[in-house]
Amino acid sequence: MCGIFAYAGSENAVPLLIEGLRSVEYRGYDSAGISVIDASGVIQTVKRGDHKASLENLAVTVGDGQLSGVVGIGHTRWATHGQVNQQNSHPHSSSNGVVSIAHNGIIENFLELKDELVDSGIEFLSETDSEVLAHLVGKSVASGSSLREAVIGAASRIKGNTAIVAVSAAEPNIVVGLRVGNAGGIVVGKNADAAVMASDTIALLPYTTEVIYLEPGEVVEIEKGAIRLFDLEGLSIEREPIITAQNFEAAQKGNHPHFMSKEIAEQPDAIQSAMRGRVDFAAGTISLPEVTLTSEQIRSIDRVILTGMGTSLHAGMFGASVIESLARIPAAAENSSELRYRNPVIGPKTLVIAVTQSGETADTLAAMEHARRAGSPQAVVLELEGSQASRIADFTLPIRAGQEIGVASTKTLIASMTTLLQLAAVLAETRGVIGTTAVRSIVESIAELPSLVATALGLIGQITALAERLSKFDDLLYLGRGAQLPIAFEGALKMKELAYIHAEGYPAGEMKHGVNALLGPNMATVVSAPQNDLYEKMLSNISEVKARGGEVAAIATEGDVMIERVADHVIYVPKCHELLQPFMTLIPMQLLAYRTALALGRDPDKPRNLAKTVTVE
Ligand code: AGP
């Protein structure tokens, strides 16, 4: 996820921008850049697209002290549109040189805006979507708008979650920041000599521990010793600063009470990161440069086994569902601790895909070793690159969710699902099962995924009351069918590991085969029932539970009024392409478990008896 740092004060901003970017380095990046307004009022920009060396190379480049100015912005980038190189790095300047901006997020409608700007005579220097913002803001400032008005105007033209910082030669003492939706936060702070703005609290600690977080739909102006907050209509907002603890852990949590709530909120960002450099939204293509299998090898695969533990097994179940559905290859997910001991019949035509965010889970590593000995081509879907799993697999598919500190896996799950969905499309296209038109349709759907997840995250108001209700039960049943089954399993696992309530995930079709004996007022049932071809079956299951005195909470598609007639509680998620429904229903499952844990006084970041990485059997 991209990092942002901005400074307006008394000192030379250049070394301070570098230090600010270093403090958000943990977010990861493949390019870095800064813009400062020099003593003659000209915006000077220096940037590097040298992958992991970008920030150090940038520091060396500006280290000679030639460049100086007391106002500036800095950015570290994870490429989403355009290759990793210098011209695609941020900040981007307007063609008239009056404005420089840095941006987090994906501009879903950037092509139409780019066409409009090119038709007006603007020459683009990069392949990025972000450069559109620089030209939109630059044109407005050149027409007499203030920088704040110009940034608001530009933001109103774009679709998608976004965070922007901008400087203007016309107003050399200020930096403007704006946030729309969930594309990473913006936090500001000040002391007597300076005001600073960043994507992470940690970057502000050298200046102040009193910080203000921008909410979506807010814009801020900072200048030496001053912070001015506005809404998008330009009305001033008064907000008291939060005193953030001086320790790293508190700073890393930002304005979230727990790492888990922060990481749940980071999921739109995590999805964008997992698509970075893989989905070309303009061309409508998906490519996974990390896949080392040849087309012939991919076409010769006759079976796919996905393997993992806990939440990663649920990601594998999702992967199996989407791979078999799109690529028409037999695919199944297996618990690694079972796979490693059952002496499976696998070989060179079995593609094994391990899913492990840590890359150090003992059972998963053992299953991977078995697959390697069997000569199966093997991939690992992984967060922590360089871990043991990346040394066993033939190739690694990084999920790039960013370090996950909460023991309960949330953003790494959704990033793994996003990565596996892309893999399914690549396998299907390489095997000739789907063509470019179908791939373009998938790209058009997943382009909306960050915004859809951001909308689903807004459900929190519906969740809290239901969580209070579920916290009264000692036993919970979670039901799902098809691609919703792994989500039912994940919902039950989250409730177990966070609220310590006994919760079972079950295929809804299993009800009559024993589960019905459990039904009654002492066990509540959570049903994942989005509108799809299994919806009617799920309605029947809900009625089956109700008929035996059970209480039902349904997760349903927005606008579905039928389900309210059968379920006791309904949580609505955004309507979307069926392929994306598991991403929607996952969000209330996570929020329910988190809120129920809080209702019961549990620590959601450090659940009892559990570790973040299980390096033993
Ligand atoms: C899920 O919330 C737990 N943290 C746990 O089930 C976890 O998914 C499992 O231990 C696998 O971890 P891994 O992804 O690092 O292999």
GROMACS .gro file of N, CA, C and O in nm, residues 203-308:
model
  424
  203ALA      N    1   0.449   0.844   1.120
  203ALA     CA    2   0.534   0.947   1.054
  203ALA      C    3   0.523   1.082   1.124
  203ALA      O    4   0.608   1.169   1.107
  204LEU      N    5   0.416   1.100   1.206
  204LEU     CA    6   0.396   1.230   1.271
  204LEU      C    7   0.464   1.238   1.407
  204LEU      O    8   0.485   1.348   1.460
  205LEU      N    9   0.500   1.120   1.463
  205LEU     CA   10   0.548   1.119   1.603
  205LEU      C   11   0.669   1.207   1.628
  205LEU      O   12   0.681   1.265   1.735
  206PRO      N   13   0.763   1.224   1.531
  206PRO     CA   14   0.876   1.315   1.559
  206PRO      C   15   0.832   1.461   1.574
  206PRO      O   16   0.908   1.543   1.623
  207TYR      N   17   0.709   1.493   1.534
  207TYR     CA   18   0.663   1.633   1.537
  207TYR      C   19   0.563   1.654   1.649
  207TYR      O   20   0.559   1.762   1.711
  208THR      N   21   0.474   1.557   1.672
  208THR     CA   22   0.366   1.576   1.768
  208THR      C   23   0.302   1.442   1.802
  208THR      O   24   0.313   1.347   1.723
  209THR      N   25   0.236   1.436   1.918
  209THR     CA   26   0.154   1.317   1.947
  209THR      C   27   0.006   1.356   1.944
  209THR      O   28  -0.080   1.275   1.974
  210GLU      N   29  -0.021   1.481   1.906
  210GLU     CA   30  -0.162   1.523   1.891
  210GLU      C   31  -0.197   1.519   1.742
  210GLU      O   32  -0.143   1.597   1.664
  211VAL      N   33  -0.284   1.428   1.707
  211VAL     CA   34  -0.310   1.406   1.564
  211VAL      C   35  -0.459   1.413   1.534
  211VAL      O   36  -0.543   1.389   1.622
  212ILE      N   37  -0.490   1.445   1.409
  212ILE     CA   38  -0.629   1.450   1.361
  212ILE      C   39  -0.639   1.359   1.239
  212ILE      O   40  -0.556   1.371   1.147
  213TYR      N   41  -0.735   1.268   1.240
  213TYR     CA   42  -0.755   1.176   1.128
  213TYR      C   43  -0.864   1.230   1.038
  213TYR      O   44  -0.971   1.269   1.085
  214LEU      N   45  -0.835   1.232   0.909
  214LEU     CA   46  -0.938   1.271   0.814
  214LEU      C   47  -1.036   1.155   0.800
  214LEU      O   48  -0.995   1.040   0.789
  215GLU      N   49  -1.164   1.188   0.801
  215GLU     CA   50  -1.266   1.089   0.768
  215GLU      C   51  -1.290   1.096   0.618
  215GLU      O   52  -1.259   1.200   0.555
  216PRO      N   53  -1.347   0.991   0.559
  216PRO     CA   54  -1.381   0.998   0.415
  216PRO      C   55  -1.468   1.122   0.389
  216PRO      O   56  -1.555   1.156   0.468
  217GLY      N   57  -1.439   1.192   0.278
  217GLY     CA   58  -1.519   1.309   0.243
  217GLY      C   59  -1.470   1.436   0.309
  217GLY      O   60  -1.546   1.532   0.323
  218GLU      N   61  -1.344   1.436   0.353
  218GLU     CA   62  -1.290   1.557   0.417
  218GLU      C   63  -1.163   1.603   0.345
  218GLU      O   64  -1.095   1.522   0.282
  219VAL      N   65  -1.135   1.732   0.358
  219VAL     CA   66  -1.016   1.790   0.295
  219VAL      C   67  -0.946   1.878   0.399
  219VAL      O   68  -1.012   1.933   0.488
  220VAL      N   69  -0.814   1.883   0.393
  220VAL     CA   70  -0.738   1.956   0.495
  220VAL      C   71  -0.632   2.043   0.427
  220VAL      O   72  -0.580   2.008   0.321
  221GLU      N   73  -0.610   2.162   0.486
  221GLU     CA   74  -0.499   2.248   0.444
  221GLU      C   75  -0.401   2.254   0.561
  221GLU      O   76  -0.445   2.276   0.675
  222ILE      N   77  -0.273   2.229   0.532
  222ILE     CA   78  -0.176   2.249   0.640
  222ILE      C   79  -0.077   2.356   0.596
  222ILE      O   80  -0.045   2.366   0.478
  223GLU      N   81  -0.033   2.439   0.689
  223GLU     CA   82   0.079   2.530   0.667
  223GLU      C   83   0.150   2.547   0.799
  223GLU      O   84   0.101   2.501   0.903
  224LYS      N   85   0.265   2.612   0.797
  224LYS     CA   86   0.346   2.620   0.917
  224LYS      C   87   0.260   2.655   1.039
  224LYS      O   88   0.199   2.760   1.044
  225GLY      N   89   0.251   2.560   1.134
  225GLY     CA   90   0.181   2.585   1.260
  225GLY      C   91   0.030   2.590   1.251
  225GLY      O   92  -0.037   2.630   1.346
  226ALA      N   93  -0.028   2.548   1.133
  226ALA     CA   94  -0.175   2.560   1.123
  226ALA      C   95  -0.234   2.441   1.049
  226ALA      O   96  -0.172   2.385   0.957
  227ILE      N   97  -0.353   2.400   1.090
  227ILE     CA   98  -0.430   2.293   1.024
  227ILE      C   99  -0.572   2.345   1.007
  227ILE      O  100  -0.632   2.394   1.103
  228ARG      N  101  -0.624   2.335   0.883
  228ARG     CA  102  -0.762   2.378   0.859
  228ARG      C  103  -0.837   2.264   0.791
  228ARG      O  104  -0.796   2.218   0.685
  229LEU      N  105  -0.947   2.218   0.854
  229LEU     CA  106  -1.023   2.103   0.807
  229LEU      C  107  -1.155   2.149   0.747
  229LEU      O  108  -1.219   2.241   0.799
  230PHE      N  109  -1.195   2.086   0.632
  230PHE     CA  110  -1.319   2.125   0.564
  230PHE      C  111  -1.393   1.999   0.517
  230PHE      O  112  -1.331   1.894   0.501
  231ASP      N  113  -1.522   2.017   0.490
  231ASP     CA  114  -1.593   1.910   0.419
  231ASP      C  115  -1.585   1.941   0.269
  231ASP      O  116  -1.525   2.043   0.229
  232LEU      N  117  -1.645   1.856   0.187
  232LEU     CA  118  -1.627   1.873   0.042
  232LEU      C  119  -1.707   1.992  -0.011
  232LEU      O  120  -1.690   2.032  -0.126
  233GLU      N  121  -1.796   2.047   0.074
  233GLU     CA  122  -1.868   2.168   0.031
  233GLU      C  123  -1.789   2.293   0.073
  233GLU      O  124  -1.831   2.404   0.049
  234GLY      N  125  -1.677   2.271   0.141
  234GLY     CA  126  -1.594   2.385   0.179
  234GLY      C  127  -1.628   2.440   0.316
  234GLY      O  128  -1.570   2.539   0.360
  235LEU      N  129  -1.720   2.371   0.387
  235LEU     CA  130  -1.753   2.419   0.521
  235LEU      C  131  -1.646   2.374   0.621
  235LEU      O  132  -1.602   2.261   0.619
  236SER      N  133  -1.610   2.467   0.709
  236SER     CA  134  -1.502   2.437   0.803
  236SER      C  135  -1.548   2.333   0.906
  236SER      O  136  -1.665   2.330   0.944
  237ILE      N  137  -1.455   2.244   0.945
  237ILE     CA  138  -1.486   2.140   1.044
  237ILE      C  139  -1.393   2.160   1.164
  237ILE      O  140  -1.272   2.175   1.146
  238GLU      N  141  -1.448   2.166   1.279
  238GLU     CA  142  -1.366   2.172   1.401
  238GLU      C  143  -1.351   2.031   1.457
  238GLU      O  144  -1.449   1.960   1.472
  239ARG      N  145  -1.230   1.987   1.483
  239ARG     CA  146  -1.211   1.852   1.539
  239ARG      C  147  -1.094   1.854   1.636
  239ARG      O  148  -0.984   1.899   1.601
  240GLU      N  149  -1.118   1.809   1.757
  240GLU     CA  150  -1.011   1.805   1.857
  240GLU      C  151  -0.909   1.697   1.820
  240GLU      O  152  -0.948   1.588   1.777
  241PRO      N  153  -0.782   1.727   1.838
  241PRO     CA  154  -0.681   1.623   1.809
  241PRO      C  155  -0.692   1.506   1.907
  241PRO      O  156  -0.743   1.521   2.018
  242ILE      N  157  -0.649   1.388   1.860
  242ILE     CA  158  -0.639   1.270   1.947
  242ILE      C  159  -0.496   1.264   1.998
  242ILE      O  160  -0.402   1.285   1.922
  243ILE      N  161  -0.479   1.238   2.127
  243ILE     CA  162  -0.342   1.220   2.179
  243ILE      C  163  -0.304   1.073   2.151
  243ILE      O  164  -0.362   0.981   2.208
  244THR      N  165  -0.213   1.055   2.059
  244THR     CA  166  -0.178   0.916   2.028
  244THR      C  167  -0.065   0.872   2.119
  244THR      O  168   0.025   0.952   2.150
  245ALA      N  169  -0.070   0.746   2.163
  245ALA     CA  170   0.038   0.699   2.252
  245ALA      C  171   0.169   0.710   2.178
  245ALA      O  172   0.173   0.701   2.056
  246GLN      N  173   0.280   0.726   2.251
  246GLN     CA  174   0.408   0.745   2.182
  246GLN      C  175   0.461   0.614   2.127
  246GLN      O  176   0.552   0.611   2.048
  247ASN      N  177   0.398   0.497   2.173
  247ASN     CA  178   0.463   0.373   2.130
  247ASN      C  179   0.423   0.335   1.989
  247ASN      O  180   0.320   0.375   1.939
  248PHE      N  181   0.509   0.257   1.930
  248PHE     CA  182   0.493   0.219   1.789
  248PHE      C  183   0.361   0.148   1.768
  248PHE      O  184   0.289   0.176   1.674
  249GLU      N  185   0.329   0.057   1.864
  249GLU     CA  186   0.208  -0.024   1.846
  249GLU      C  187   0.086   0.067   1.839
  249GLU      O  188   0.007   0.060   1.747
  250ALA      N  189   0.076   0.162   1.929
  250ALA     CA  190  -0.042   0.251   1.928
  250ALA      C  191  -0.041   0.332   1.799
  250ALA      O  192  -0.144   0.350   1.734
  251ALA      N  193   0.078   0.376   1.761
  251ALA     CA  194   0.085   0.457   1.638
  251ALA      C  195   0.043   0.375   1.518
  251ALA      O  196  -0.031   0.421   1.432
  252GLN      N  197   0.086   0.250   1.515
  252GLN     CA  198   0.051   0.165   1.401
  252GLN      C  199  -0.099   0.143   1.393
  252GLN      O  200  -0.152   0.122   1.285
  253LYS      N  201  -0.169   0.149   1.508
  253LYS     CA  202  -0.314   0.124   1.503
  253LYS      C  203  -0.390   0.246   1.451
  253LYS      O  204  -0.506   0.239   1.415
  254GLY      N  205  -0.319   0.362   1.446
  254GLY     CA  206  -0.389   0.480   1.396
  254GLY      C  207  -0.509   0.511   1.483
  254GLY      O  208  -0.503   0.500   1.604
  255ASN      N  209  -0.622   0.541   1.421
  255ASN     CA  210  -0.739   0.575   1.502
  255ASN      C  211  -0.827   0.453   1.527
  255ASN      O  212  -0.943   0.464   1.560
  256HIS      N  213  -0.766   0.335   1.511
  256HIS     CA  214  -0.841   0.212   1.539
  256HIS      C  215  -0.809   0.163   1.679
  256HIS      O  216  -0.693   0.166   1.720
  257PRO      N  217  -0.907   0.107   1.748
  257PRO     CA  218  -0.880   0.055   1.883
  257PRO      C  219  -0.800  -0.075   1.882
  257PRO      O  220  -0.735  -0.109   1.977
  258HIS      N  221  -0.806  -0.147   1.769
  258HIS     CA  222  -0.737  -0.276   1.762
  258HIS      C  223  -0.671  -0.292   1.626
  258HIS      O  224  -0.717  -0.234   1.526
  259PHE      N  225  -0.570  -0.374   1.620
  259PHE     CA  226  -0.510  -0.405   1.491
  259PHE      C  227  -0.614  -0.472   1.402
  259PHE      O  228  -0.621  -0.448   1.281
  260MET      N  229  -0.698  -0.557   1.463
  260MET     CA  230  -0.796  -0.630   1.381
  260MET      C  231  -0.892  -0.533   1.312
  260MET      O  232  -0.919  -0.547   1.192
  261SER      N  233  -0.939  -0.432   1.385
  261SER     CA  234  -1.033  -0.338   1.322
  261SER      C  235  -0.962  -0.258   1.213
  261SER      O  236  -1.018  -0.231   1.107
  262LYS      N  237  -0.835  -0.226   1.238
  262LYS     CA  238  -0.757  -0.154   1.135
  262LYS      C  239  -0.739  -0.240   1.012
  262LYS      O  240  -0.758  -0.197   0.898
  263GLU      N  241  -0.705  -0.366   1.033
  263GLU     CA  242  -0.679  -0.455   0.920
  263GLU      C  243  -0.806  -0.492   0.844
  263GLU      O  244  -0.805  -0.507   0.722
  264ILE      N  245  -0.919  -0.498   0.914
  264ILE     CA  246  -1.048  -0.514   0.844
  264ILE      C  247  -1.072  -0.393   0.756
  264ILE      O  248  -1.110  -0.405   0.639
  265ALA      N  249  -1.043  -0.275   0.810
  265ALA     CA  250  -1.067  -0.151   0.734
  265ALA      C  251  -0.970  -0.136   0.616
  265ALA      O  252  -1.000  -0.068   0.519
  266GLU      N  253  -0.855  -0.203   0.624
  266GLU     CA  254  -0.755  -0.193   0.517
  266GLU      C  255  -0.786  -0.283   0.398
  266GLU      O  256  -0.711  -0.286   0.300
  267GLN      N  257  -0.893  -0.358   0.405
  267GLN     CA  258  -0.920  -0.459   0.301
  267GLN      C  259  -0.939  -0.402   0.161
  267GLN      O  260  -0.890  -0.458   0.063
  268PRO      N  261  -1.005  -0.286   0.144
  268PRO     CA  262  -1.011  -0.230   0.008
  268PRO      C  263  -0.870  -0.205  -0.048
  268PRO      O  264  -0.840  -0.237  -0.162
  269ASP      N  265  -0.783  -0.152   0.040
  269ASP     CA  266  -0.644  -0.128   0.002
  269ASP      C  267  -0.574  -0.259  -0.033
  269ASP      O  268  -0.500  -0.270  -0.131
  270ALA      N  269  -0.599  -0.361   0.050
  270ALA     CA  270  -0.532  -0.491   0.031
  270ALA      C  271  -0.574  -0.553  -0.103
  270ALA      O  272  -0.492  -0.613  -0.173
  271ILE      N  273  -0.700  -0.536  -0.138
  271ILE     CA  274  -0.747  -0.588  -0.267
  271ILE      C  275  -0.676  -0.516  -0.381
  271ILE      O  276  -0.627  -0.578  -0.476
  272GLN      N  277  -0.664  -0.385  -0.369
  272GLN     CA  278  -0.594  -0.308  -0.473
  272GLN      C  279  -0.450  -0.356  -0.485
  272GLN      O  280  -0.398  -0.376  -0.594
  273SER      N  281  -0.387  -0.377  -0.371
  273SER     CA  282  -0.247  -0.422  -0.374
  273SER      C  283  -0.234  -0.558  -0.441
  273SER      O  284  -0.141  -0.583  -0.517
  274ALA      N  285  -0.331  -0.646  -0.414
  274ALA     CA  286  -0.324  -0.781  -0.471
  274ALA      C  287  -0.349  -0.779  -0.622
  274ALA      O  288  -0.316  -0.873  -0.693
  275MET      N  289  -0.406  -0.670  -0.671
  275MET     CA  290  -0.431  -0.659  -0.816
  275MET      C  291  -0.319  -0.580  -0.885
  275MET      O  292  -0.309  -0.577  -1.007
  276ARG      N  293  -0.234  -0.519  -0.806
  276ARG     CA  294  -0.132  -0.429  -0.859
  276ARG      C  295  -0.039  -0.501  -0.957
  276ARG      O  296   0.006  -0.612  -0.929
  277GLY      N  297  -0.016  -0.442  -1.073
  277GLY     CA  298   0.078  -0.501  -1.168
  277GLY      C  299   0.027  -0.629  -1.230
  277GLY      O  300   0.098  -0.697  -1.302
  278ARG      N  301  -0.099  -0.664  -1.202
  278ARG     CA  302  -0.156  -0.789  -1.256
  278ARG      C  303  -0.279  -0.760  -1.342
  278ARG      O  304  -0.296  -0.813  -1.448
  279VAL      N  305  -0.365  -0.675  -1.290
  279VAL     CA  306  -0.485  -0.638  -1.365
  279VAL      C  307  -0.455  -0.508  -1.440
  279VAL      O  308  -0.409  -0.410  -1.383
  280ASP      N  309  -0.476  -0.515  -1.571
  280ASP     CA  310  -0.463  -0.392  -1.651
  280ASP      C  311  -0.606  -0.345  -1.681
  280ASP      O  312  -0.674  -0.401  -1.768
  281PHE      N  313  -0.650  -0.247  -1.607
  281PHE     CA  314  -0.792  -0.206  -1.615
  281PHE      C  315  -0.822  -0.144  -1.751
  281PHE      O  316  -0.932  -0.154  -1.802
  282ALA      N  317  -0.720  -0.080  -1.810
  282ALA     CA  318  -0.744  -0.016  -1.941
  282ALA      C  319  -0.756  -0.122  -2.049
  282ALA      O  320  -0.848  -0.121  -2.130
  283ALA      N  321  -0.663  -0.218  -2.048
  283ALA     CA  322  -0.663  -0.320  -2.153
  283ALA      C  323  -0.764  -0.432  -2.124
  283ALA      O  324  -0.796  -0.512  -2.211
  284GLY      N  325  -0.811  -0.440  -2.001
  284GLY     CA  326  -0.906  -0.547  -1.964
  284GLY      C  327  -0.838  -0.682  -1.960
  284GLY      O  328  -0.896  -0.784  -1.999
  285THR      N  329  -0.714  -0.684  -1.909
  285THR     CA  330  -0.641  -0.812  -1.905
  285THR      C  331  -0.593  -0.842  -1.763
  285THR      O  332  -0.583  -0.752  -1.679
  286ILE      N  333  -0.565  -0.970  -1.740
  286ILE     CA  334  -0.508  -1.014  -1.613
  286ILE      C  335  -0.385  -1.097  -1.645
  286ILE      O  336  -0.390  -1.187  -1.729
  287SER      N  337  -0.273  -1.063  -1.580
  287SER     CA  338  -0.153  -1.145  -1.601
  287SER      C  339  -0.084  -1.161  -1.467
  287SER      O  340  -0.090  -1.073  -1.382
  288LEU      N  341  -0.022  -1.278  -1.449
  288LEU     CA  342   0.050  -1.306  -1.325
  288LEU      C  343   0.195  -1.332  -1.363
  288LEU      O  344   0.233  -1.447  -1.393
  289PRO      N  345   0.277  -1.229  -1.367
  289PRO     CA  346   0.418  -1.247  -1.410
  289PRO      C  347   0.495  -1.345  -1.323
  289PRO      O  348   0.592  -1.404  -1.368
  290GLU      N  349   0.442  -1.370  -1.201
  290GLU     CA  350   0.515  -1.462  -1.111
  290GLU      C  351   0.498  -1.609  -1.149
  290GLU      O  352   0.572  -1.693  -1.104
  291VAL      N  353   0.398  -1.639  -1.233
  291VAL     CA  354   0.373  -1.780  -1.268
  291VAL      C  355   0.484  -1.827  -1.363
  291VAL      O  356   0.503  -1.771  -1.470
  292THR      N  357   0.558  -1.929  -1.322
  292THR     CA  358   0.672  -1.976  -1.403
  292THR      C  359   0.633  -2.095  -1.491
  292THR      O  360   0.714  -2.143  -1.570
  293LEU      N  361   0.510  -2.143  -1.477
  293LEU     CA  362   0.468  -2.259  -1.559
  293LEU      C  363   0.453  -2.213  -1.703
  293LEU      O  364   0.407  -2.103  -1.730
  294THR      N  365   0.491  -2.299  -1.797
  294THR     CA  366   0.470  -2.265  -1.938
  294THR      C  367   0.322  -2.288  -1.972
  294THR      O  368   0.250  -2.358  -1.899
  295SER      N  369   0.280  -2.235  -2.085
  295SER     CA  370   0.141  -2.257  -2.128
  295SER      C  371   0.114  -2.405  -2.146
  295SER      O  372   0.007  -2.455  -2.109
  296GLU      N  373   0.215  -2.475  -2.198
  296GLU     CA  374   0.197  -2.621  -2.217
  296GLU      C  375   0.176  -2.690  -2.081
  296GLU      O  376   0.088  -2.774  -2.067
  297GLN      N  377   0.257  -2.652  -1.983
  297GLN     CA  378   0.241  -2.713  -1.850
  297GLN      C  379   0.101  -2.683  -1.794
  297GLN      O  380   0.034  -2.770  -1.739
  298ILE      N  381   0.057  -2.558  -1.812
  298ILE     CA  382  -0.076  -2.521  -1.760
  298ILE      C  383  -0.183  -2.602  -1.832
  298ILE      O  384  -0.278  -2.652  -1.770
  299ARG      N  385  -0.165  -2.622  -1.961
  299ARG     CA  386  -0.267  -2.700  -2.034
  299ARG      C  387  -0.261  -2.848  -1.998
  299ARG      O  388  -0.356  -2.921  -2.016
  300SER      N  389  -0.149  -2.894  -1.944
  300SER     CA  390  -0.138  -3.038  -1.913
  300SER      C  391  -0.187  -3.071  -1.771
  300SER      O  392  -0.202  -3.187  -1.735
  301ILE      N  393  -0.214  -2.968  -1.692
  301ILE     CA  394  -0.262  -2.994  -1.555
  301ILE      C  395  -0.396  -3.065  -1.561
  301ILE      O  396  -0.485  -3.026  -1.637
  302ASP      N  397  -0.411  -3.173  -1.484
  302ASP     CA  398  -0.543  -3.241  -1.486
  302ASP      C  399  -0.611  -3.238  -1.349
  302ASP      O  400  -0.721  -3.292  -1.330
  303ARG      N  401  -0.544  -3.174  -1.250
  303ARG     CA  402  -0.607  -3.164  -1.118
  303ARG      C  403  -0.536  -3.054  -1.039
  303ARG      O  404  -0.415  -3.034  -1.057
  304VAL      N  405  -0.612  -2.984  -0.956
  304VAL     CA  406  -0.553  -2.880  -0.871
  304VAL      C  407  -0.588  -2.913  -0.727
  304VAL      O  408  -0.703  -2.941  -0.695
  305ILE      N  409  -0.485  -2.917  -0.643
  305ILE     CA  410  -0.509  -2.932  -0.499
  305ILE      C  411  -0.459  -2.805  -0.430
  305ILE      O  412  -0.344  -2.766  -0.447
  306LEU      N  413  -0.550  -2.742  -0.355
  306LEU     CA  414  -0.511  -2.626  -0.275
  306LEU      C  415  -0.501  -2.672  -0.130
  306LEU      O  416  -0.582  -2.755  -0.086
  307THR      N  417  -0.403  -2.623  -0.059
  307THR     CA  418  -0.387  -2.671   0.078
  307THR      C  419  -0.344  -2.558   0.171
  307THR      O  420  -0.275  -2.465   0.131
  308GLY      N  421  -0.391  -2.566   0.293
  308GLY     CA  422  -0.362  -2.466   0.395
  308GLY      C  423  -0.427  -2.506   0.525
  308GLY      O  424  -0.486  -2.614   0.536
   0.00000   0.00000   0.00000
